[in-house]
Short mmCIF file of C-alpha atoms in Angstrom, two decimals:
data_model
loop_
_atom_site.label_atom_id
_atom_site.label_comp_id
_atom_site.label_asym_id
_atom_site.label_seq_id
_atom_site.Cartn_x
_atom_site.Cartn_y
_atom_site.Cartn_z
CA MET A 1 115.36 98.69 118.07
CA THR A 2 113.32 101.68 119.19
CA THR A 3 114.91 104.64 120.95
CA ASN A 4 115.11 104.64 124.72
CA SER A 5 112.34 107.22 125.03
CA THR A 6 110.07 105.13 122.83
CA GLU A 7 110.79 101.97 124.79
CA THR A 8 110.02 103.75 128.05
CA LYS A 9 106.68 104.99 126.79
CA ALA A 10 105.85 101.63 125.27
CA SER A 11 106.55 99.73 128.50
CA ALA A 12 103.07 100.59 129.78
CA LYS A 13 101.44 99.34 126.57
CA SER A 14 100.39 95.79 125.78
CA PHE A 15 101.56 94.45 122.43
CA ILE A 16 103.23 91.51 120.70
CA LYS A 17 106.83 92.28 119.79
CA ILE A 18 108.18 90.70 116.62
CA ALA A 19 111.97 90.52 116.80
CA ASP A 20 114.29 91.89 114.13
CA ASP A 21 115.58 88.38 113.39
CA GLU A 22 112.12 86.82 113.14
CA LYS A 23 112.17 84.51 110.10
CA GLY A 24 108.40 84.45 109.62
CA TYR A 25 106.88 81.71 107.48
CA PRO A 26 107.58 80.37 103.96
CA LEU A 27 105.14 81.56 101.32
CA ASP A 28 104.41 78.01 100.17
CA GLN A 29 102.85 77.21 103.56
CA PHE A 30 100.01 79.71 102.96
CA CYS A 31 97.48 80.62 100.30
CA ILE A 32 99.10 83.52 98.44
CA PRO A 33 97.46 85.10 95.36
CA LYS A 34 99.24 83.84 92.27
CA HIS A 35 99.90 87.38 91.02
CA TYR A 36 102.00 88.17 94.12
CA GLU A 37 104.00 84.94 94.50
CA GLU A 38 107.17 86.44 92.97
CA ASP A 39 106.85 89.76 94.80
CA LEU A 40 107.06 88.67 98.45
CA GLU A 41 109.90 87.51 100.67
CA ARG A 42 107.92 85.80 103.45
CA VAL A 43 104.78 85.88 105.57
CA LEU A 44 105.49 87.82 108.77
CA ILE A 45 102.07 87.79 110.49
CA PRO A 46 99.44 85.26 109.36
CA GLU A 47 95.81 86.36 109.09
CA GLY A 48 94.72 84.04 111.90
CA LEU A 49 97.13 85.62 114.38
CA ILE A 50 95.93 89.10 113.35
CA ASN A 51 92.36 87.99 113.97
CA ASP A 52 93.07 86.73 117.49
CA ARG A 53 95.07 89.81 118.44
CA THR A 54 92.31 92.09 117.14
CA GLU A 55 89.79 90.26 119.31
CA ARG A 56 91.87 91.03 122.42
CA LEU A 57 92.24 94.69 121.42
CA ALA A 58 88.46 94.92 121.05
CA ARG A 59 88.04 93.64 124.60
CA ASP A 60 90.59 96.14 125.92
CA ILE A 61 88.78 99.00 124.17
CA VAL A 62 85.38 98.00 125.56
CA GLU A 63 86.83 97.81 129.05
CA THR A 64 88.44 101.24 128.68
CA PHE A 65 85.36 103.12 127.53
CA GLY A 66 82.86 101.32 129.78
CA ASN A 67 79.41 102.76 129.05
CA GLU A 68 80.72 105.80 127.13
CA ALA A 69 79.61 106.18 123.50
CA ILE A 70 82.43 106.38 120.95
CA VAL A 71 82.99 107.39 117.35
CA VAL A 72 85.38 105.00 115.60
CA LEU A 73 87.31 106.97 112.97
CA CYS A 74 88.85 104.85 110.22
CA VAL A 75 91.99 106.15 108.52
CA LEU A 76 91.60 105.10 104.89
CA LYS A 77 92.71 103.28 102.90
CA GLY A 78 95.14 101.08 104.79
CA GLY A 79 93.12 100.98 108.00
CA TYR A 80 89.87 99.69 106.50
CA LYS A 81 90.52 95.97 107.08
CA PHE A 82 91.67 96.35 110.68
CA PHE A 83 88.85 98.85 111.28
CA THR A 84 86.20 96.46 109.92
CA ASP A 85 87.43 93.51 111.93
CA LEU A 86 87.83 95.57 115.11
CA VAL A 87 84.33 97.05 114.88
CA ASP A 88 82.85 93.59 114.19
CA LYS A 89 84.51 92.19 117.31
CA ILE A 90 83.32 95.11 119.46
CA GLN A 91 79.80 94.44 118.20
CA VAL A 92 80.09 90.79 119.25
CA LEU A 93 81.19 91.89 122.72
CA ASN A 94 78.25 94.31 122.86
CA ARG A 95 75.86 91.41 122.24
CA ASN A 96 77.42 89.04 124.73
CA ARG A 97 78.55 91.09 127.74
CA GLY A 98 76.74 92.60 130.69
CA HIS A 99 77.33 96.11 129.33
CA SER A 100 77.88 97.59 125.89
CA ILE A 101 79.23 100.74 124.29
CA GLN A 102 77.33 102.68 121.64
CA MET A 103 79.33 103.12 118.45
CA ALA A 104 79.18 105.44 115.50
CA VAL A 105 81.67 105.29 112.62
CA ASP A 106 83.36 107.93 110.51
CA PHE A 107 86.14 107.99 107.93
CA ILE A 108 89.09 110.12 106.90
CA ARG A 109 91.54 109.57 104.09
CA LEU A 110 95.14 110.71 104.33
CA LYS A 111 98.19 110.51 102.10
CA SER A 112 101.80 110.73 103.21
CA TYR A 113 103.68 108.07 101.18
CA MET A 114 105.10 107.61 97.70
CA ASN A 115 106.98 104.39 97.00
CA GLU A 116 108.83 103.55 100.26
CA SER A 117 109.23 107.09 101.59
CA SER A 118 107.07 109.41 103.61
CA THR A 119 106.51 112.76 101.91
CA GLY A 120 106.92 114.45 105.30
CA LYS A 121 103.49 116.06 105.41
CA ILE A 122 99.95 114.88 105.86
CA GLU A 123 97.47 115.42 103.03
CA VAL A 124 93.76 115.05 103.80
CA ILE A 125 92.24 113.90 100.52
CA GLY A 126 88.86 112.66 101.70
CA GLY A 127 86.55 112.44 104.69
CA ASP A 128 83.55 113.96 106.37
CA ASN A 129 83.48 117.25 108.25
CA LEU A 130 85.46 116.61 111.44
CA GLU A 131 83.40 119.26 113.24
CA ASN A 132 80.92 116.43 113.81
CA LEU A 133 83.37 115.00 116.36
CA LYS A 134 83.18 117.94 118.73
CA GLY A 135 82.49 116.82 122.31
CA LYS A 136 82.68 113.11 121.45
CA ASN A 137 84.97 110.23 122.43
CA VAL A 138 86.96 109.37 119.31
CA LEU A 139 88.88 106.15 118.62
CA ILE A 140 91.17 106.60 115.61
CA VAL A 141 91.93 103.29 113.86
CA GLU A 142 95.14 103.12 111.80
CA ASP A 143 96.96 100.29 110.05
CA ILE A 144 100.54 101.22 110.96
CA ILE A 145 102.45 103.87 112.88
CA ASP A 146 105.77 104.40 111.12
CA THR A 147 107.64 107.59 112.03
CA GLY A 148 104.58 108.84 113.93
CA ARG A 149 104.58 112.22 112.16
CA THR A 150 101.37 111.56 110.26
CA MET A 151 99.48 110.64 113.43
CA GLN A 152 100.87 113.62 115.33
CA GLN A 153 99.62 115.91 112.57
CA LEU A 154 96.23 114.19 112.56
CA LEU A 155 95.95 114.59 116.34
CA GLU A 156 96.73 118.29 115.97
CA LEU A 157 93.95 118.52 113.40
CA MET A 158 91.62 116.64 115.74
CA SER A 159 92.34 118.97 118.66
CA SER A 160 91.04 121.89 116.63
CA VAL A 161 87.51 120.39 116.64
CA GLN A 162 87.54 119.85 120.43
CA PRO A 163 86.51 116.20 120.92
CA LYS A 164 85.83 114.97 124.45
CA SER A 165 88.69 112.46 124.19
CA VAL A 166 90.87 110.87 121.52
CA LYS A 167 92.57 107.46 121.59
CA VAL A 168 94.44 105.69 118.81
CA ALA A 169 94.45 101.99 117.93
CA SER A 170 97.09 100.86 115.45
CA LEU A 171 97.52 97.31 114.25
CA LEU A 172 101.27 97.81 113.77
CA LEU A 173 103.96 99.97 115.37
CA LYS A 174 107.22 100.00 113.43
CA ARG A 175 110.63 100.18 115.09
CA THR A 176 112.49 102.79 113.07
CA PRO A 177 115.31 105.25 113.80
CA LEU A 178 113.13 107.91 112.17
CA SER A 179 110.44 107.60 114.86
CA VAL A 180 109.44 110.79 116.65
CA GLY A 181 108.57 108.65 119.69
CA TYR A 182 104.79 108.63 119.29
CA ILE A 183 103.12 105.54 120.79
CA PRO A 184 99.39 104.77 120.19
CA ASP A 185 97.04 103.76 122.99
CA TYR A 186 96.33 100.30 121.56
CA ILE A 187 98.93 98.31 119.62
CA GLY A 188 98.56 94.99 117.88
CA PHE A 189 102.16 94.19 116.99
CA GLU A 190 105.51 95.98 117.22
CA VAL A 191 107.35 95.11 114.00
CA PRO A 192 110.88 95.46 112.59
CA ASN A 193 111.88 98.28 110.24
CA LEU A 194 110.64 96.50 107.11
CA PHE A 195 108.24 97.54 104.37
CA LEU A 196 105.18 95.39 104.99
CA VAL A 197 102.21 94.73 102.73
CA GLY A 198 98.94 92.84 102.95
CA TYR A 199 95.87 92.95 105.18
CA ALA A 200 95.09 96.26 103.41
CA LEU A 201 98.63 97.66 103.79
CA ASP A 202 99.72 98.71 100.32
CA TYR A 203 102.71 99.51 98.19
CA ASN A 204 101.50 102.19 95.77
CA GLU A 205 97.93 100.79 96.05
CA PHE A 206 98.93 97.16 95.38
CA PHE A 207 98.82 94.23 97.84
CA ARG A 208 95.64 95.35 99.63
CA ASP A 209 94.06 92.09 98.39
CA LEU A 210 96.59 89.98 100.31
CA SER A 211 95.23 88.36 103.49
CA HIS A 212 98.47 88.00 105.47
CA ILE A 213 101.02 90.66 106.41
CA CYS A 214 104.11 89.94 104.34
CA VAL A 215 107.54 91.39 103.60
CA ILE A 216 107.77 92.74 100.05
CA ASN A 217 110.89 91.77 98.07
CA SER A 218 112.99 93.80 95.63
CA ASN A 219 111.10 92.38 92.66
CA GLY A 220 107.81 93.62 94.08
CA LYS A 221 109.21 97.07 94.82
CA GLU A 222 110.53 97.41 91.28
CA LYS A 223 107.40 96.05 89.62
CA TYR A 224 104.99 98.35 91.46
CA SER A 225 107.10 101.47 91.90
CA ILE A 226 105.90 104.87 90.72
CA GLN A 227 108.23 106.36 88.18
CA GLN A 228 109.03 110.01 88.92
#
């Protein structure tokens, strides 16, 4: 469970909560790449459910910004799949609603993990000049908020370039005792304290080619670990 302060902040947010005892779905009920069949415990969130939830988040974002132009900033690499699907759904809404929001896109690449552990500091290893975001409405798109430290550091970096506004959309928010209490503006799913892979979430750069969000097993962790 999250801390009391986190639960209080999250109460105003809209998200799907996946319980700690959620059993998920057997692997043999889904199409899993052969090379990962022995490395996963179960499917936790099927791709179809992710797709539907992303569509609702897109609608919420369009309603929030109204006629304001936005820059959608993708946090690579893990966020690219959620980012692509979210932008596509906003574009569909732009074509089929009475009003639309103008979008530009930008990218930043960060690193804060090795194996299962956060390194404790954010490392910007790729991206355009963030000065281009000065005076603009920025929507940061992330795959997962874990402890929240990485996002807090990114928001501090963002504040230095003086955007007009900054909001954060994260597909997943993890319940972890290590959380600093940060809650994003848009949340797809609140998930248990498990190491999840798939839908572009990786374990040392593997599993990005897995369509569903799954729980990695001990065999997968051992097979794809980085030896130090």
